[in-house]
PDB file of C-alpha atoms and ligand atoms in Angstrom:
ATOM      1  CA  UNK A1250     -17.179 -10.705 -32.331  1.00  0.00           C
ATOM      2  CA  UNK A1251     -16.270  -7.651 -30.341  1.00  0.00           C
ATOM      3  CA  UNK A1252     -16.514  -8.284 -26.520  1.00  0.00           C
ATOM      4  CA  UNK A1253     -17.243 -11.904 -27.324  1.00  0.00           C
ATOM      5  CA  UNK A1254     -15.549 -14.224 -24.859  1.00  0.00           C
ATOM      6  CA  UNK A1255     -15.335 -17.908 -25.938  1.00  0.00           C
ATOM      7  CA  UNK A1256     -16.422 -20.480 -23.355  1.00  0.00           C
ATOM      8  CA  UNK A1257     -15.314 -24.056 -23.145  1.00  0.00           C
ATOM      9  CA  UNK A1258     -16.984 -27.015 -21.504  1.00  0.00           C
ATOM     10  CA  UNK A1259     -15.458 -27.588 -18.085  1.00  0.00           C
ATOM     11  CA  UNK A1260     -15.622 -31.398 -18.382  1.00  0.00           C
ATOM     12  CA  UNK A1261     -13.977 -31.367 -21.819  1.00  0.00           C
ATOM     13  CA  UNK A1262     -11.171 -29.046 -20.620  1.00  0.00           C
ATOM     14  CA  UNK A1263      -9.343 -31.971 -18.970  1.00  0.00           C
ATOM     15  CA  UNK A1264      -8.505 -30.026 -15.827  1.00  0.00           C
ATOM     16  CA  UNK A1265     -10.413 -32.332 -13.582  1.00  0.00           C
ATOM     17  CA  UNK A1266      -8.719 -35.602 -14.932  1.00  0.00           C
ATOM     18  CA  UNK A1267      -6.899 -37.366 -12.117  1.00  0.00           C
ATOM     19  CA  UNK A1268      -7.996 -34.560  -9.715  1.00  0.00           C
ATOM     20  CA  UNK A1269      -8.764 -34.659  -6.105  1.00  0.00           C
ATOM     21  CA  UNK A1270     -12.188 -33.469  -4.778  1.00  0.00           C
ATOM     22  CA  UNK A1271     -11.865 -32.190  -1.309  1.00  0.00           C
ATOM     23  CA  UNK A1272     -15.479 -31.571  -0.342  1.00  0.00           C
ATOM     24  CA  UNK A1273     -18.432 -33.862  -0.881  1.00  0.00           C
ATOM     25  CA  UNK A1274     -21.345 -35.551   0.825  1.00  0.00           C
ATOM     26  CA  UNK A1275     -21.012 -38.930  -0.514  1.00  0.00           C
ATOM     27  CA  UNK A1276     -20.657 -40.846   2.930  1.00  0.00           C
ATOM     28  CA  UNK A1277     -23.971 -42.759   3.146  1.00  0.00           C
ATOM     29  CA  UNK A1278     -26.779 -42.089   5.647  1.00  0.00           C
ATOM     30  CA  UNK A1279     -25.082 -39.482   7.878  1.00  0.00           C
ATOM     31  CA  UNK A1280     -26.180 -36.181   6.630  1.00  0.00           C
ATOM     32  CA  UNK A1281     -28.369 -34.519   3.771  1.00  0.00           C
ATOM     33  CA  UNK A1282     -26.033 -36.231   0.975  1.00  0.00           C
ATOM     34  CA  UNK A1283     -26.145 -39.772  -0.119  1.00  0.00           C
ATOM     35  CA  UNK A1284     -28.801 -41.836   1.785  1.00  0.00           C
ATOM     36  CA  UNK A1285     -27.394 -45.302   1.161  1.00  0.00           C
ATOM     37  CA  UNK A1286     -24.492 -47.318  -0.068  1.00  0.00           C
ATOM     38  CA  UNK A1287     -26.092 -47.911  -3.693  1.00  0.00           C
ATOM     39  CA  UNK A1288     -26.468 -44.141  -4.092  1.00  0.00           C
ATOM     40  CA  UNK A1289     -22.844 -43.587  -2.818  1.00  0.00           C
ATOM     41  CA  UNK A1290     -21.543 -46.016  -5.480  1.00  0.00           C
ATOM     42  CA  UNK A1291     -23.510 -44.141  -8.210  1.00  0.00           C
ATOM     43  CA  UNK A1292     -22.088 -40.869  -7.123  1.00  0.00           C
ATOM     44  CA  UNK A1293     -18.524 -42.145  -6.957  1.00  0.00           C
ATOM     45  CA  UNK A1294     -19.076 -43.702 -10.449  1.00  0.00           C
ATOM     46  CA  UNK A1295     -20.017 -40.478 -11.950  1.00  0.00           C
ATOM     47  CA  UNK A1296     -17.149 -38.628 -10.154  1.00  0.00           C
ATOM     48  CA  UNK A1297     -14.680 -41.228 -11.353  1.00  0.00           C
ATOM     49  CA  UNK A1298     -15.912 -42.156 -15.012  1.00  0.00           C
ATOM     50  CA  UNK A1299     -17.369 -38.832 -16.160  1.00  0.00           C
ATOM     51  CA  UNK A1300     -15.442 -36.182 -14.171  1.00  0.00           C
ATOM     52  CA  UNK A1301     -12.212 -37.943 -13.668  1.00  0.00           C
ATOM     53  CA  UNK A1302     -11.597 -37.614 -10.062  1.00  0.00           C
ATOM     54  CA  UNK A1303      -8.990 -40.193  -8.857  1.00  0.00           C
ATOM     55  CA  UNK A1304      -9.028 -38.938  -5.062  1.00  0.00           C
ATOM     56  CA  UNK A1305     -12.143 -38.036  -3.156  1.00  0.00           C
ATOM     57  CA  UNK A1306     -12.351 -36.697   0.432  1.00  0.00           C
ATOM     58  CA  UNK A1307     -15.772 -37.461   2.024  1.00  0.00           C
ATOM     59  CA  UNK A1308     -16.628 -34.535   4.276  1.00  0.00           C
ATOM     60  CA  UNK A1309     -19.941 -35.261   6.104  1.00  0.00           C
ATOM     61  CA  UNK A1310     -21.530 -32.472   8.045  1.00  0.00           C
ATOM     62  CA  UNK A1311     -20.884 -32.370  11.784  1.00  0.00           C
ATOM     63  CA  UNK A1312     -23.092 -29.999  13.549  1.00  0.00           C
ATOM     64  CA  UNK A1313     -25.199 -29.848  16.670  1.00  0.00           C
ATOM     65  CA  UNK A1314     -28.413 -30.990  15.248  1.00  0.00           C
ATOM     66  CA  UNK A1315     -26.843 -34.139  13.358  1.00  0.00           C
ATOM     67  CA  UNK A1316     -25.053 -35.729  16.292  1.00  0.00           C
ATOM     68  CA  UNK A1317     -22.101 -36.882  14.036  1.00  0.00           C
ATOM     69  CA  UNK A1318     -18.995 -37.735  15.899  1.00  0.00           C
ATOM     70  CA  UNK A1319     -15.501 -38.639  14.311  1.00  0.00           C
ATOM     71  CA  UNK A1320     -16.040 -42.082  15.567  1.00  0.00           C
ATOM     72  CA  UNK A1321     -19.566 -42.398  14.102  1.00  0.00           C
ATOM     73  CA  UNK A1322     -18.562 -41.078  10.595  1.00  0.00           C
ATOM     74  CA  UNK A1323     -15.136 -43.322  10.750  1.00  0.00           C
ATOM     75  CA  UNK A1324     -17.349 -46.366  11.318  1.00  0.00           C
ATOM     76  CA  UNK A1325     -19.510 -45.619   8.276  1.00  0.00           C
ATOM     77  CA  UNK A1326     -16.375 -44.856   6.276  1.00  0.00           C
ATOM     78  CA  UNK A1327     -15.035 -48.185   7.035  1.00  0.00           C
ATOM     79  CA  UNK A1328     -18.192 -49.999   5.784  1.00  0.00           C
ATOM     80  CA  UNK A1329     -18.152 -48.028   2.589  1.00  0.00           C
ATOM     81  CA  UNK A1330     -14.534 -48.726   1.886  1.00  0.00           C
ATOM     82  CA  UNK A1331     -14.891 -52.361   2.447  1.00  0.00           C
ATOM     83  CA  UNK A1332     -17.820 -52.585   0.105  1.00  0.00           C
ATOM     84  CA  UNK A1333     -16.423 -50.333  -2.586  1.00  0.00           C
ATOM     85  CA  UNK A1334     -14.679 -51.805  -5.485  1.00  0.00           C
ATOM     86  CA  UNK A1335     -14.265 -48.824  -7.883  1.00  0.00           C
ATOM     87  CA  UNK A1336     -11.269 -46.822  -8.998  1.00  0.00           C
ATOM     88  CA  UNK A1337     -11.529 -43.825  -6.622  1.00  0.00           C
ATOM     89  CA  UNK A1338      -9.184 -43.621  -3.626  1.00  0.00           C
ATOM     90  CA  UNK A1339     -11.335 -42.591  -0.707  1.00  0.00           C
ATOM     91  CA  UNK A1340     -10.280 -40.317   2.198  1.00  0.00           C
ATOM     92  CA  UNK A1341     -12.311 -39.171   5.334  1.00  0.00           C
ATOM     93  CA  UNK A1342     -12.543 -35.665   6.819  1.00  0.00           C
ATOM     94  CA  UNK A1343     -15.532 -33.628   7.901  1.00  0.00           C
ATOM     95  CA  UNK A1344     -17.210 -30.210   7.398  1.00  0.00           C
ATOM     96  CA  UNK A1345     -17.525 -28.555  10.677  1.00  0.00           C
ATOM     97  CA  UNK A1346     -20.289 -26.103  11.366  1.00  0.00           C
ATOM     98  CA  UNK A1347     -19.065 -23.478  13.697  1.00  0.00           C
ATOM     99  CA  UNK A1348     -22.058 -23.414  15.936  1.00  0.00           C
ATOM    100  CA  UNK A1349     -22.523 -23.444  19.651  1.00  0.00           C
ATOM    101  CA  UNK A1350     -20.916 -26.817  20.187  1.00  0.00           C
ATOM    102  CA  UNK A1351     -18.048 -26.284  17.833  1.00  0.00           C
ATOM    103  CA  UNK A1352     -15.290 -25.139  20.504  1.00  0.00           C
ATOM    104  CA  UNK A1353     -16.116 -28.364  22.542  1.00  0.00           C
ATOM    105  CA  UNK A1354     -15.824 -30.426  19.403  1.00  0.00           C
ATOM    106  CA  UNK A1355     -12.431 -28.924  18.715  1.00  0.00           C
ATOM    107  CA  UNK A1356     -11.061 -30.663  21.877  1.00  0.00           C
ATOM    108  CA  UNK A1357     -12.345 -34.177  20.751  1.00  0.00           C
ATOM    109  CA  UNK A1358      -9.900 -34.837  17.945  1.00  0.00           C
ATOM    110  CA  UNK A1359     -11.702 -33.688  14.899  1.00  0.00           C
ATOM    111  CA  UNK A1360     -10.985 -35.211  11.482  1.00  0.00           C
ATOM    112  CA  UNK A1361      -8.516 -33.058   9.705  1.00  0.00           C
ATOM    113  CA  UNK A1362      -8.707 -32.615   5.839  1.00  0.00           C
ATOM    114  CA  UNK A1363      -5.162 -33.609   4.591  1.00  0.00           C
ATOM    115  CA  UNK A1364      -2.165 -32.744   6.493  1.00  0.00           C
ATOM    116  CA  UNK A1365      -3.253 -29.524   8.313  1.00  0.00           C
ATOM    117  CA  UNK A1366      -6.678 -28.103   7.563  1.00  0.00           C
ATOM    118  CA  UNK A1367     -10.006 -28.259   9.216  1.00  0.00           C
ATOM    119  CA  UNK A1368     -12.931 -27.613   6.854  1.00  0.00           C
ATOM    120  CA  UNK A1369     -15.289 -25.163   8.502  1.00  0.00           C
ATOM    121  CA  UNK A1370     -18.507 -23.407   7.549  1.00  0.00           C
ATOM    122  CA  UNK A1371     -21.038 -21.057   9.032  1.00  0.00           C
ATOM    123  CA  UNK A1372     -24.734 -20.464   8.686  1.00  0.00           C
ATOM    124  CA  UNK A1373     -25.557 -18.925   5.269  1.00  0.00           C
ATOM    125  CA  UNK A1374     -27.321 -15.926   6.800  1.00  0.00           C
ATOM    126  CA  UNK A1375     -25.667 -14.946  10.064  1.00  0.00           C
ATOM    127  CA  UNK A1376     -22.093 -15.240  11.370  1.00  0.00           C
ATOM    128  CA  UNK A1377     -21.681 -17.003  14.752  1.00  0.00           C
ATOM    129  CA  UNK A1378     -21.032 -14.590  17.521  1.00  0.00           C
ATOM    130  CA  UNK A1379     -17.172 -14.044  17.646  1.00  0.00           C
ATOM    131  CA  UNK A1380     -16.360 -15.487  14.313  1.00  0.00           C
ATOM    132  CA  UNK A1381     -12.780 -14.259  14.525  1.00  0.00           C
ATOM    133  CA  UNK A1382     -12.403 -15.683  17.998  1.00  0.00           C
ATOM    134  CA  UNK A1383     -13.697 -19.027  16.673  1.00  0.00           C
ATOM    135  CA  UNK A1384     -11.341 -19.184  13.833  1.00  0.00           C
ATOM    136  CA  UNK A1385      -8.414 -18.364  15.912  1.00  0.00           C
ATOM    137  CA  UNK A1386      -9.314 -21.188  18.331  1.00  0.00           C
ATOM    138  CA  UNK A1387      -8.969 -23.493  15.320  1.00  0.00           C
ATOM    139  CA  UNK A1388      -5.383 -22.340  14.840  1.00  0.00           C
ATOM    140  CA  UNK A1389      -4.734 -22.795  18.450  1.00  0.00           C
ATOM    141  CA  UNK A1390      -6.022 -26.220  18.313  1.00  0.00           C
ATOM    142  CA  UNK A1391      -3.474 -27.124  15.652  1.00  0.00           C
ATOM    143  CA  UNK A1392      -5.434 -26.777  12.422  1.00  0.00           C
ATOM    144  CA  UNK A1393      -5.418 -24.311   9.562  1.00  0.00           C
ATOM    145  CA  UNK A1394      -8.934 -23.120   8.938  1.00  0.00           C
ATOM    146  CA  UNK A1395     -10.365 -23.902   5.524  1.00  0.00           C
ATOM    147  CA  UNK A1396     -13.467 -21.921   4.959  1.00  0.00           C
ATOM    148  CA  UNK A1397     -15.953 -23.817   2.739  1.00  0.00           C
ATOM    149  CA  UNK A1398     -17.789 -21.770   0.030  1.00  0.00           C
ATOM    150  CA  UNK A1399     -17.132 -18.200   1.315  1.00  0.00           C
ATOM    151  CA  UNK A1400     -19.193 -17.097  -1.678  1.00  0.00           C
ATOM    152  CA  UNK A1401     -22.401 -18.488  -0.027  1.00  0.00           C
ATOM    153  CA  UNK A1402     -22.430 -16.454   3.054  1.00  0.00           C
ATOM    154  CA  UNK A1403     -24.850 -13.613   2.438  1.00  0.00           C
ATOM    155  CA  UNK A1404     -23.545 -11.555   5.482  1.00  0.00           C
ATOM    156  CA  UNK A1405     -20.022 -11.342   4.047  1.00  0.00           C
ATOM    157  CA  UNK A1406     -18.840  -8.416   1.898  1.00  0.00           C
ATOM    158  CA  UNK A1407     -15.581  -7.468   0.276  1.00  0.00           C
ATOM    159  CA  UNK A1408     -14.098  -6.158   3.547  1.00  0.00           C
ATOM    160  CA  UNK A1409     -14.859  -9.510   5.322  1.00  0.00           C
ATOM    161  CA  UNK A1410     -13.172 -11.442   2.628  1.00  0.00           C
ATOM    162  CA  UNK A1411     -10.068  -9.365   2.781  1.00  0.00           C
ATOM    163  CA  UNK A1412     -10.030  -9.404   6.507  1.00  0.00           C
ATOM    164  CA  UNK A1413     -10.266 -13.219   6.682  1.00  0.00           C
ATOM    165  CA  UNK A1414      -7.439 -13.640   4.084  1.00  0.00           C
ATOM    166  CA  UNK A1415      -5.176 -11.193   6.114  1.00  0.00           C
ATOM    167  CA  UNK A1416      -5.512 -13.572   9.061  1.00  0.00           C
ATOM    168  CA  UNK A1417      -4.330 -16.465   6.879  1.00  0.00           C
ATOM    169  CA  UNK A1418      -7.462 -18.373   6.477  1.00  0.00           C
ATOM    170  CA  UNK A1419      -7.871 -20.418   3.224  1.00  0.00           C
ATOM    171  CA  UNK A1420     -10.896 -20.317   1.046  1.00  0.00           C
ATOM    172  CA  UNK A1421     -12.650 -23.153  -0.860  1.00  0.00           C
ATOM    173  CA  UNK A1422     -14.817 -22.484  -3.957  1.00  0.00           C
ATOM    174  CA  UNK A1423     -17.849 -24.483  -4.504  1.00  0.00           C
ATOM    175  CA  UNK A1424     -17.522 -25.292  -8.235  1.00  0.00           C
ATOM    176  CA  UNK A1425     -21.345 -25.181  -8.673  1.00  0.00           C
ATOM    177  CA  UNK A1426     -21.452 -21.666  -7.515  1.00  0.00           C
ATOM    178  CA  UNK A1427     -19.937 -20.774 -10.982  1.00  0.00           C
ATOM    179  CA  UNK A1428     -23.161 -22.210 -12.553  1.00  0.00           C
ATOM    180  CA  UNK A1429     -25.485 -20.070 -10.551  1.00  0.00           C
ATOM    181  CA  UNK A1430     -26.845 -23.064  -8.600  1.00  0.00           C
ATOM    182  CA  UNK A1431     -26.924 -21.130  -5.333  1.00  0.00           C
ATOM    183  CA  UNK A1432     -28.218 -18.056  -6.834  1.00  0.00           C
ATOM    184  CA  UNK A1433     -27.162 -14.784  -8.738  1.00  0.00           C
ATOM    185  CA  UNK A1434     -25.246 -13.287  -5.701  1.00  0.00           C
ATOM    186  CA  UNK A1435     -23.095 -16.283  -4.776  1.00  0.00           C
ATOM    187  CA  UNK A1436     -22.260 -16.718  -8.513  1.00  0.00           C
ATOM    188  CA  UNK A1437     -21.302 -13.008  -8.922  1.00  0.00           C
ATOM    189  CA  UNK A1438     -19.219 -13.263  -5.677  1.00  0.00           C
ATOM    190  CA  UNK A1439     -17.578 -16.532  -6.792  1.00  0.00           C
ATOM    191  CA  UNK A1440     -16.317 -15.074 -10.111  1.00  0.00           C
ATOM    192  CA  UNK A1441     -14.960 -11.976  -8.160  1.00  0.00           C
ATOM    193  CA  UNK A1442     -13.035 -14.085  -5.663  1.00  0.00           C
ATOM    194  CA  UNK A1443     -11.882 -16.359  -8.469  1.00  0.00           C
ATOM    195  CA  UNK A1444     -10.616 -13.437 -10.546  1.00  0.00           C
ATOM    196  CA  UNK A1445      -8.854 -11.735  -7.690  1.00  0.00           C
ATOM    197  CA  UNK A1446      -7.098 -14.902  -6.640  1.00  0.00           C
ATOM    198  CA  UNK A1447      -8.638 -15.141  -3.216  1.00  0.00           C
ATOM    199  CA  UNK A1448      -9.484 -18.949  -3.482  1.00  0.00           C
ATOM    200  CA  UNK A1449      -7.002 -21.676  -2.441  1.00  0.00           C
ATOM    201  CA  UNK A1450      -9.021 -24.799  -3.206  1.00  0.00           C
ATOM    202  CA  UNK A1451     -12.122 -26.019  -4.972  1.00  0.00           C
ATOM    203  CA  UNK A1452     -14.676 -28.689  -4.017  1.00  0.00           C
ATOM    204  CA  UNK A1453     -17.848 -30.217  -5.446  1.00  0.00           C
ATOM    205  CA  UNK A1454     -19.900 -30.142  -2.329  1.00  0.00           C
ATOM    206  CA  UNK A1455     -21.810 -32.923  -4.166  1.00  0.00           C
ATOM    207  CA  UNK A1456     -24.962 -33.919  -2.296  1.00  0.00           C
ATOM    208  CA  UNK A1457     -27.297 -35.356  -5.082  1.00  0.00           C
ATOM    209  CA  UNK A1458     -26.556 -36.367  -8.594  1.00  0.00           C
ATOM    210  CA  UNK A1459     -29.989 -35.251 -10.111  1.00  0.00           C
ATOM    211  CA  UNK A1460     -28.775 -31.515  -9.627  1.00  0.00           C
ATOM    212  CA  UNK A1461     -24.928 -32.032 -10.002  1.00  0.00           C
ATOM    213  CA  UNK A1462     -24.720 -33.991 -13.009  1.00  0.00           C
ATOM    214  CA  UNK A1463     -26.640 -31.583 -15.570  1.00  0.00           C
ATOM    215  CA  UNK A1464     -24.895 -28.694 -14.010  1.00  0.00           C
ATOM    216  CA  UNK A1465     -21.418 -30.260 -14.387  1.00  0.00           C
ATOM    217  CA  UNK A1466     -22.341 -31.519 -17.972  1.00  0.00           C
ATOM    218  CA  UNK A1467     -23.413 -28.025 -19.166  1.00  0.00           C
ATOM    219  CA  UNK A1468     -20.913 -25.806 -17.366  1.00  0.00           C
ATOM    220  CA  UNK A1469     -18.852 -23.505 -19.686  1.00  0.00           C
ATOM    221  CA  UNK A1470     -16.041 -21.156 -18.607  1.00  0.00           C
ATOM    222  CA  UNK A1471     -13.663 -18.800 -20.383  1.00  0.00           C
ATOM    223  CA  UNK A1472     -10.046 -19.627 -20.738  1.00  0.00           C
ATOM    224  CA  UNK A1473      -9.293 -17.164 -17.932  1.00  0.00           C
ATOM    225  CA  UNK A1474     -11.446 -18.704 -15.502  1.00  0.00           C
ATOM    226  CA  UNK A1475     -10.454 -22.258 -16.548  1.00  0.00           C
ATOM    227  CA  UNK A1476      -6.900 -21.266 -15.935  1.00  0.00           C
ATOM    228  CA  UNK A1477      -7.789 -19.920 -12.393  1.00  0.00           C
ATOM    229  CA  UNK A1478      -9.782 -23.002 -11.594  1.00  0.00           C
ATOM    230  CA  UNK A1479      -6.672 -25.185 -12.790  1.00  0.00           C
ATOM    231  CA  UNK A1480      -4.549 -23.572 -10.117  1.00  0.00           C
ATOM    232  CA  UNK A1481      -6.912 -24.519  -7.394  1.00  0.00           C
ATOM    233  CA  UNK A1482      -7.221 -28.157  -8.641  1.00  0.00           C
ATOM    234  CA  UNK A1483      -3.515 -28.319  -8.552  1.00  0.00           C
ATOM    235  CA  UNK A1484      -3.510 -27.069  -4.880  1.00  0.00           C
ATOM    236  CA  UNK A1485      -6.177 -29.768  -4.222  1.00  0.00           C
ATOM    237  CA  UNK A1486      -3.575 -32.552  -4.927  1.00  0.00           C
ATOM    238  CA  UNK A1487      -1.271 -31.123  -2.191  1.00  0.00           C
ATOM    239  CA  UNK A1488      -4.077 -30.705   0.501  1.00  0.00           C
TER     240      UNK A1488
HETATM  241 FE1  FE2 B 137     -20.619 -29.309   2.236  1.00  0.00          FE
END
């Protein structure tokens, strides 16, 4: 038994009961997540019945190539809310790609996540030119930057993470990074950031149930990692 670290099933740990998910692509027909209302209902049913989420923030991608706007996703959100009769309380924000049009988008009343955050991401392979400058412009526009899934950015190293935290930017873990879904490197980085207390929040980043469901059903974590995750889940409820 020496060196053996007992692991527990995440879904049986109870830490996601009545929890809030702050990042998913369940809004239908606007990005690479749910394609239609029926699929959105199935996703919400799994999130509610099996995982235990009671509040879900829908965060569709807003980026140059998708032509999503706050007005467009708000209209789709109204349609979903009117048609949905399930138990989850729905909220709308967006996940903003820090691409060429981002600074202009900041001026057009973007959808904040909770009381103060703007959920932002970059390309996985390359940082945008002037990343620090772009993030500072988010502060100046009146939002606290929340960087989605920092473990997935292949160009970031330990120094980059420390630098971003020193500036006061918040980090959101993708829970499926812990399963290795995005590869060995994001998984290793996710555990390092989790163990060093650098994450502030956790999200599902749910796109498709066929991948998400089996990964969530089988995910096992040590007590130490479950406790660290539990802290992030607690933060989610105060977003
Ligand atoms: Fe996402």
